[in-house]
PDB file of C-alpha atoms in Angstrom:
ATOM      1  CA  UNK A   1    -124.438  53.631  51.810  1.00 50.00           C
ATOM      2  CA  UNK A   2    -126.642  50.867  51.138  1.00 48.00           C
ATOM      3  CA  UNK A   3    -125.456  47.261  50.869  1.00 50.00           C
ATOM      4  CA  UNK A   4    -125.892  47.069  46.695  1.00 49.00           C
ATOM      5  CA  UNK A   5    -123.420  50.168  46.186  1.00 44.00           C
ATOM      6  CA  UNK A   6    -120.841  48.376  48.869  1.00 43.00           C
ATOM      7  CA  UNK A   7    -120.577  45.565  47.004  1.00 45.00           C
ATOM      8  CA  UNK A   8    -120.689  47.422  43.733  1.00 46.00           C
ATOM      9  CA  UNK A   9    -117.833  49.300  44.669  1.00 40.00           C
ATOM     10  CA  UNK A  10    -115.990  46.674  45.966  1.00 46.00           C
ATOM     11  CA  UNK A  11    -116.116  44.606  42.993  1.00 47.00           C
ATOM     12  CA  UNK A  12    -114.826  47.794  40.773  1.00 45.00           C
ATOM     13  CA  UNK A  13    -111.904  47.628  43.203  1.00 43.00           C
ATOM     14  CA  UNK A  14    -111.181  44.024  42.632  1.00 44.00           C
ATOM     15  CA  UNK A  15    -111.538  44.220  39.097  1.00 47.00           C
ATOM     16  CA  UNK A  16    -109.025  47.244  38.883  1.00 43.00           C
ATOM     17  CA  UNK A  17    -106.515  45.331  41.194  1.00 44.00           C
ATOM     18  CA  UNK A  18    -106.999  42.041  39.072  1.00 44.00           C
ATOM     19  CA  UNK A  19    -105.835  43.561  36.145  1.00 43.00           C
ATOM     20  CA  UNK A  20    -102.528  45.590  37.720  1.00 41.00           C
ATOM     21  CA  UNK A  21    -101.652  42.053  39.707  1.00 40.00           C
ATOM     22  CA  UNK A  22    -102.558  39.608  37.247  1.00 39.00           C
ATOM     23  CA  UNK A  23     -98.602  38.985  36.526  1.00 38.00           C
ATOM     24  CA  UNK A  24     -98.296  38.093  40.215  1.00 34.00           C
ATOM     25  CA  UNK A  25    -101.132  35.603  40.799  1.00 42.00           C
ATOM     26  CA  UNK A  26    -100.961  33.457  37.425  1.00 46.00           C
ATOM     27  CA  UNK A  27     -99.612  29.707  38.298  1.00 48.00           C
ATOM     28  CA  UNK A  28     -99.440  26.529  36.211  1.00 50.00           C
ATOM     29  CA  UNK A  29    -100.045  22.662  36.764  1.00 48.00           C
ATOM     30  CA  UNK A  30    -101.460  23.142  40.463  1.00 47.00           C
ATOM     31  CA  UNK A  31    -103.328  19.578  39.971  1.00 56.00           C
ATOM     32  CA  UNK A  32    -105.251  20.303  42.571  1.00 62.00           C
ATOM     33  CA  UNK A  33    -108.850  18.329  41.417  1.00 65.00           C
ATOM     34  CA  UNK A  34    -112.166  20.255  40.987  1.00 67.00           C
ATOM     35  CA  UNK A  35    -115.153  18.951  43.474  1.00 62.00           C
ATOM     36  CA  UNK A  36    -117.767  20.795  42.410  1.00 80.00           C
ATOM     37  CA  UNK A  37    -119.074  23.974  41.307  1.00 91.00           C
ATOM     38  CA  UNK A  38    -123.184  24.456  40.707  1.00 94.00           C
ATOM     39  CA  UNK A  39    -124.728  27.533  40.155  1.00 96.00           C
ATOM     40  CA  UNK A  40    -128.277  28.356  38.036  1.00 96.00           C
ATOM     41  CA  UNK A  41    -127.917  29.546  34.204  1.00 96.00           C
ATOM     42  CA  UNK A  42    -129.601  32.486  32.647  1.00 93.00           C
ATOM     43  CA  UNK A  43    -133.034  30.458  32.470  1.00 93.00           C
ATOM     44  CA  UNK A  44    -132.849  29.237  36.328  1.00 95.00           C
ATOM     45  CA  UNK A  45    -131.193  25.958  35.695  1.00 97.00           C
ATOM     46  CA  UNK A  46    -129.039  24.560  38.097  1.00 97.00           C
ATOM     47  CA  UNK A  47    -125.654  23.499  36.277  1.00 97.00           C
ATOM     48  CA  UNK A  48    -122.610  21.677  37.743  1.00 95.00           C
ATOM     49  CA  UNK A  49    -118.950  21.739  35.899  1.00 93.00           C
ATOM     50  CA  UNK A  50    -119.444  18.053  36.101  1.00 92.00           C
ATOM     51  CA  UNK A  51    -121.661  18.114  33.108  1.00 95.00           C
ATOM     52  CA  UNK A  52    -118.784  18.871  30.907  1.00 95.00           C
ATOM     53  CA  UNK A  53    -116.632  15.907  32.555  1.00 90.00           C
ATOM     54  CA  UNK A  54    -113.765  14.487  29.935  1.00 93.00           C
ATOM     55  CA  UNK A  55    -113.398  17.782  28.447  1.00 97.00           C
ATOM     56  CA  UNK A  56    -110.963  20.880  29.009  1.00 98.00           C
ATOM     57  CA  UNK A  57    -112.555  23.199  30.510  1.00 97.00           C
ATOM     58  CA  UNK A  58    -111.962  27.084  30.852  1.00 98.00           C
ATOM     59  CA  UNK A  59    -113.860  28.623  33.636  1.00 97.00           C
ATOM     60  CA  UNK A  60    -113.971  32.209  33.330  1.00 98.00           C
ATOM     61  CA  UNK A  61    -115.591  34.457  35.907  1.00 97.00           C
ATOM     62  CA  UNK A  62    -116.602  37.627  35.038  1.00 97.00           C
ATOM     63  CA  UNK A  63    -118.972  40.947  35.419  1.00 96.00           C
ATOM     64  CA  UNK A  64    -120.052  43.191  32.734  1.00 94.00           C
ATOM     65  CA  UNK A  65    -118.859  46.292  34.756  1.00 94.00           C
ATOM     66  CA  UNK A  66    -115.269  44.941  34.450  1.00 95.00           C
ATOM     67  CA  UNK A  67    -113.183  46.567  31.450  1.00 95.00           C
ATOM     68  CA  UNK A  68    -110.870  43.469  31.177  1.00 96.00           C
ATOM     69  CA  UNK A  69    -113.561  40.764  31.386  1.00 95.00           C
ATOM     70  CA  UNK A  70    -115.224  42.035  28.372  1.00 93.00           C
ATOM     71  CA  UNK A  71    -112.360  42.487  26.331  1.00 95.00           C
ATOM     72  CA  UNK A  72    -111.449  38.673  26.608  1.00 96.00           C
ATOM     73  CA  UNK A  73    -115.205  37.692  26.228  1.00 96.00           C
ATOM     74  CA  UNK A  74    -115.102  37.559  22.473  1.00 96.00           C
ATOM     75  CA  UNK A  75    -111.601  36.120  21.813  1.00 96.00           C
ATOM     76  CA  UNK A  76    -113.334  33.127  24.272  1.00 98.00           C
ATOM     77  CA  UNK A  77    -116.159  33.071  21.951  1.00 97.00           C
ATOM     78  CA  UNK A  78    -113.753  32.861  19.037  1.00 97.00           C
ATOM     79  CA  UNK A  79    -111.819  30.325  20.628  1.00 98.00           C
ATOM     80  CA  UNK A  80    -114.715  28.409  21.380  1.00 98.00           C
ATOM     81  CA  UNK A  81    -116.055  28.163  18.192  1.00 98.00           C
ATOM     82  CA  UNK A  82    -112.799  27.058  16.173  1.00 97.00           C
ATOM     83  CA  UNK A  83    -111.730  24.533  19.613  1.00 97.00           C
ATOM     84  CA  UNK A  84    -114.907  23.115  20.812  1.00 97.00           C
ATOM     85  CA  UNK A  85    -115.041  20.243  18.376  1.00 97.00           C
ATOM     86  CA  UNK A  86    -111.490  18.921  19.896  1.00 97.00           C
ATOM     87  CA  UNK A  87    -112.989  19.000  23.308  1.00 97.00           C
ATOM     88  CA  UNK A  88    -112.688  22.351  24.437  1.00 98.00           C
ATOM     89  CA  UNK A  89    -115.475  23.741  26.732  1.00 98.00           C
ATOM     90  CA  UNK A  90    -115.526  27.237  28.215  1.00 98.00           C
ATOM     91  CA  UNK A  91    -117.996  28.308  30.792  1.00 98.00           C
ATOM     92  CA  UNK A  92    -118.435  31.894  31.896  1.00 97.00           C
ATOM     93  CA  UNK A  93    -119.261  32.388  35.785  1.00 97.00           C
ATOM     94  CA  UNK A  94    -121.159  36.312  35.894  1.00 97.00           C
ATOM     95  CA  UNK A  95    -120.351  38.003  39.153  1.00 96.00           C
ATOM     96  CA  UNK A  96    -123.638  39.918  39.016  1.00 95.00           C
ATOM     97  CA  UNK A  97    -127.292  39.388  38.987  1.00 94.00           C
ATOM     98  CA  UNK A  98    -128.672  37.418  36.025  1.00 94.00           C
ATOM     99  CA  UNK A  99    -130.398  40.115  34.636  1.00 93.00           C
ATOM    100  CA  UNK A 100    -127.715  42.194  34.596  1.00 92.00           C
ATOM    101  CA  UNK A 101    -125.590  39.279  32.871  1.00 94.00           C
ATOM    102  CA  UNK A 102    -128.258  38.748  30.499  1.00 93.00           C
ATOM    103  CA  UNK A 103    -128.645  42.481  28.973  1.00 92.00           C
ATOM    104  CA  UNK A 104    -124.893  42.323  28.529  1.00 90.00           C
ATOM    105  CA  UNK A 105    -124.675  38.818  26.826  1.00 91.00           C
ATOM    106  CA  UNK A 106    -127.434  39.637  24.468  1.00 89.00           C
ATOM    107  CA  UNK A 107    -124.917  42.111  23.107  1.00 89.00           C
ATOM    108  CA  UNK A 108    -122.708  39.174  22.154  1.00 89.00           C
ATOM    109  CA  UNK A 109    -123.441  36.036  19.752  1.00 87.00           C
ATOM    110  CA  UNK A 110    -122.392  33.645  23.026  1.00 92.00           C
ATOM    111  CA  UNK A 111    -121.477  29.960  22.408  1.00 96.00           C
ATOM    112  CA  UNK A 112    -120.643  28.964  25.334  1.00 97.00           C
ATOM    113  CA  UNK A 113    -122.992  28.491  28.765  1.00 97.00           C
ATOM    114  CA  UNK A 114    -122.627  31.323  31.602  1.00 97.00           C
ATOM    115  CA  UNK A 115    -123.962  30.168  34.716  1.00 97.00           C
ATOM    116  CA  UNK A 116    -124.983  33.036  37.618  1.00 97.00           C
ATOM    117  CA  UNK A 117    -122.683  33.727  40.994  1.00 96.00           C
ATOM    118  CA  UNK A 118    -124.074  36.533  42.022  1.00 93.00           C
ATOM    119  CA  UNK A 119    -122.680  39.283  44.531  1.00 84.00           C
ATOM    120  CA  UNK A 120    -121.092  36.450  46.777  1.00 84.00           C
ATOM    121  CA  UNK A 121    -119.434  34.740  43.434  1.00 90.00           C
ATOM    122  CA  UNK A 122    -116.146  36.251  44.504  1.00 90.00           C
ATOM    123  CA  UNK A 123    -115.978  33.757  47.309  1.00 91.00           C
ATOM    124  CA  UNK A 124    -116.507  31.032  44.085  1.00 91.00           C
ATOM    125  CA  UNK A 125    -113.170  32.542  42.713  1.00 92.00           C
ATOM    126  CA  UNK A 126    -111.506  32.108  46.375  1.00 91.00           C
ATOM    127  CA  UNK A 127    -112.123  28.323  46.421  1.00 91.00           C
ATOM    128  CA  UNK A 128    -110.533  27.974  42.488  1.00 92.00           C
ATOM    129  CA  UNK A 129    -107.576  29.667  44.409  1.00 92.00           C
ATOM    130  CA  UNK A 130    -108.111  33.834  43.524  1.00 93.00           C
ATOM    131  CA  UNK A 131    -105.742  34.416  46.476  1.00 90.00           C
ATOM    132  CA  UNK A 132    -106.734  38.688  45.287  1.00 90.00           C
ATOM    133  CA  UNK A 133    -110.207  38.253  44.759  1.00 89.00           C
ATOM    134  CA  UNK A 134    -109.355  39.591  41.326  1.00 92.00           C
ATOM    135  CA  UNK A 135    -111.531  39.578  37.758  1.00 96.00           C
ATOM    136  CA  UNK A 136    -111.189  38.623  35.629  1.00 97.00           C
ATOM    137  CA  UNK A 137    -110.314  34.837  37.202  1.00 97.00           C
ATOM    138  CA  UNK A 138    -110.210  31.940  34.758  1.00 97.00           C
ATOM    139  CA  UNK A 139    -109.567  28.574  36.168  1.00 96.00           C
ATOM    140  CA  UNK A 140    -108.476  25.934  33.212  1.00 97.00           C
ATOM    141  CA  UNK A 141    -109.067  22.192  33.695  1.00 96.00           C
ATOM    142  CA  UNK A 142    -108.123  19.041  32.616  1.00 96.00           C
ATOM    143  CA  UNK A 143    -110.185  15.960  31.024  1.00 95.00           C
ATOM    144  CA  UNK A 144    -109.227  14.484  34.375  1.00 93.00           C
ATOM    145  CA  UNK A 145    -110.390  17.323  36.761  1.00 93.00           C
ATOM    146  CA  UNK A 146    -107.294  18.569  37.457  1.00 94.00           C
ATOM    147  CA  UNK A 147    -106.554  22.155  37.869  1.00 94.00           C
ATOM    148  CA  UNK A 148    -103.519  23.106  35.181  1.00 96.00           C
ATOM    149  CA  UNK A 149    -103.983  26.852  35.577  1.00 96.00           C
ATOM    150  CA  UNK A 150    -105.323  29.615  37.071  1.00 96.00           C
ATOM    151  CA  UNK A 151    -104.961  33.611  36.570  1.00 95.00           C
ATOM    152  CA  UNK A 152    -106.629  36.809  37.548  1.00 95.00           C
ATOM    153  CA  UNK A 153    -106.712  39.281  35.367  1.00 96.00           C
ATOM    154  CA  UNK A 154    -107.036  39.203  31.332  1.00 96.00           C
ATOM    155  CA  UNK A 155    -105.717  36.092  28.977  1.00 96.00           C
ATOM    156  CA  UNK A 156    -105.342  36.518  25.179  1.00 95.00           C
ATOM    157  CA  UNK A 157    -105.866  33.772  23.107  1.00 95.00           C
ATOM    158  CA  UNK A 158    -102.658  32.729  22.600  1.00 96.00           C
ATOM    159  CA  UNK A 159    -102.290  32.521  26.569  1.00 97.00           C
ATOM    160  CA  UNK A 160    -105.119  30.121  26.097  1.00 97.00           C
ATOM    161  CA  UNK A 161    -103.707  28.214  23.632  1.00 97.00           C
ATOM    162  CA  UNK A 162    -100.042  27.616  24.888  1.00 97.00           C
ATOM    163  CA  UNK A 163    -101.671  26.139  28.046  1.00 97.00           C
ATOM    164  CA  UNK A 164    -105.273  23.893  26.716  1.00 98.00           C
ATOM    165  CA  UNK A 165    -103.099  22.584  23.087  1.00 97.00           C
ATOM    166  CA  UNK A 166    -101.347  20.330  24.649  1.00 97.00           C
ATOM    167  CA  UNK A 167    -104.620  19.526  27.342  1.00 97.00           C
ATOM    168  CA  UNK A 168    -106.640  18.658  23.928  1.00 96.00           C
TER     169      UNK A 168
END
């Protein structure tokens, strides 16, 4: 079995098991602060979450083969569009090859940047604290840097809200 279908494979796994253990790997006000995370964007440019320093930021990693991930895609997008003024900033992380990410985001009108991870984003998701390796992952920040909250598998937007409101 070539290396492509491995990893494929693997990531359906983690996916699956994200969503059946996302109960068990959700925690709150870690404060553990945010060094640095750069990866390219769909044109090639290298990004770092520092660019969107003093605002809250919801870092959501994701892959368009994952059934969860897309179903919280567009209540980000509507959350992004009705919060972003008060100094909320989302940020997708694709766990695939920007190509890939880019045939799937094209489906969606997107308002928020998605930056490319890649086959070896998982590790990315390790170092925010995915102790499963899970996706969806979303990592929410702090003006400060701080890390309030993390969780593998799906949030709703209300799950968003209760925990950025009172970040805003």
């Amino acid at each position: 079995m070539n290396k492509s279908i491995q990893v494929s494979l693997m990531l359906i796994f983690v996916c699956a098991a994200g969503n059946a253990w996302s109960q068990s790997v959700t925690t709150a006000d870690t404060k553990q602060t945010v060094t640095s995370l750069t990866l390219p964007d769909l044109s090639g440019q290298q990004r770092d979450l520092s660019e969107w320093r003093n605002k809250v930021l919801v870092v959501n990693f994701w892959a368009s083969w994952c059934p969860p991930c897309l179903k919280e895609i567009p209540e980000f997008i509507s959350l992004q569009k009705t919060m972003g003024g008060q100094g909320l900033q989302f940020i997708g992380v694709a766990i695939e090859a920007a190509d890939s990410a880019q045939a799937f985001l094209t489906t969606l009108d997107m308002n928020y940047p998605n930056l490319i991870a890649g086959d070896d984003g998982i590790v990315h998701t390790i170092a925010f604290g995915n102790r499963t390796g899970a996706l969806p992952f979303t990592v929410i920040i702090d003006r400060q840097g701080q890390i309030r909250h993390r969780q593998a598998g799906p949030m709703s937007q209300a799950q968003v809200l209760q925990i950025v409101e009172p970040l805003l």
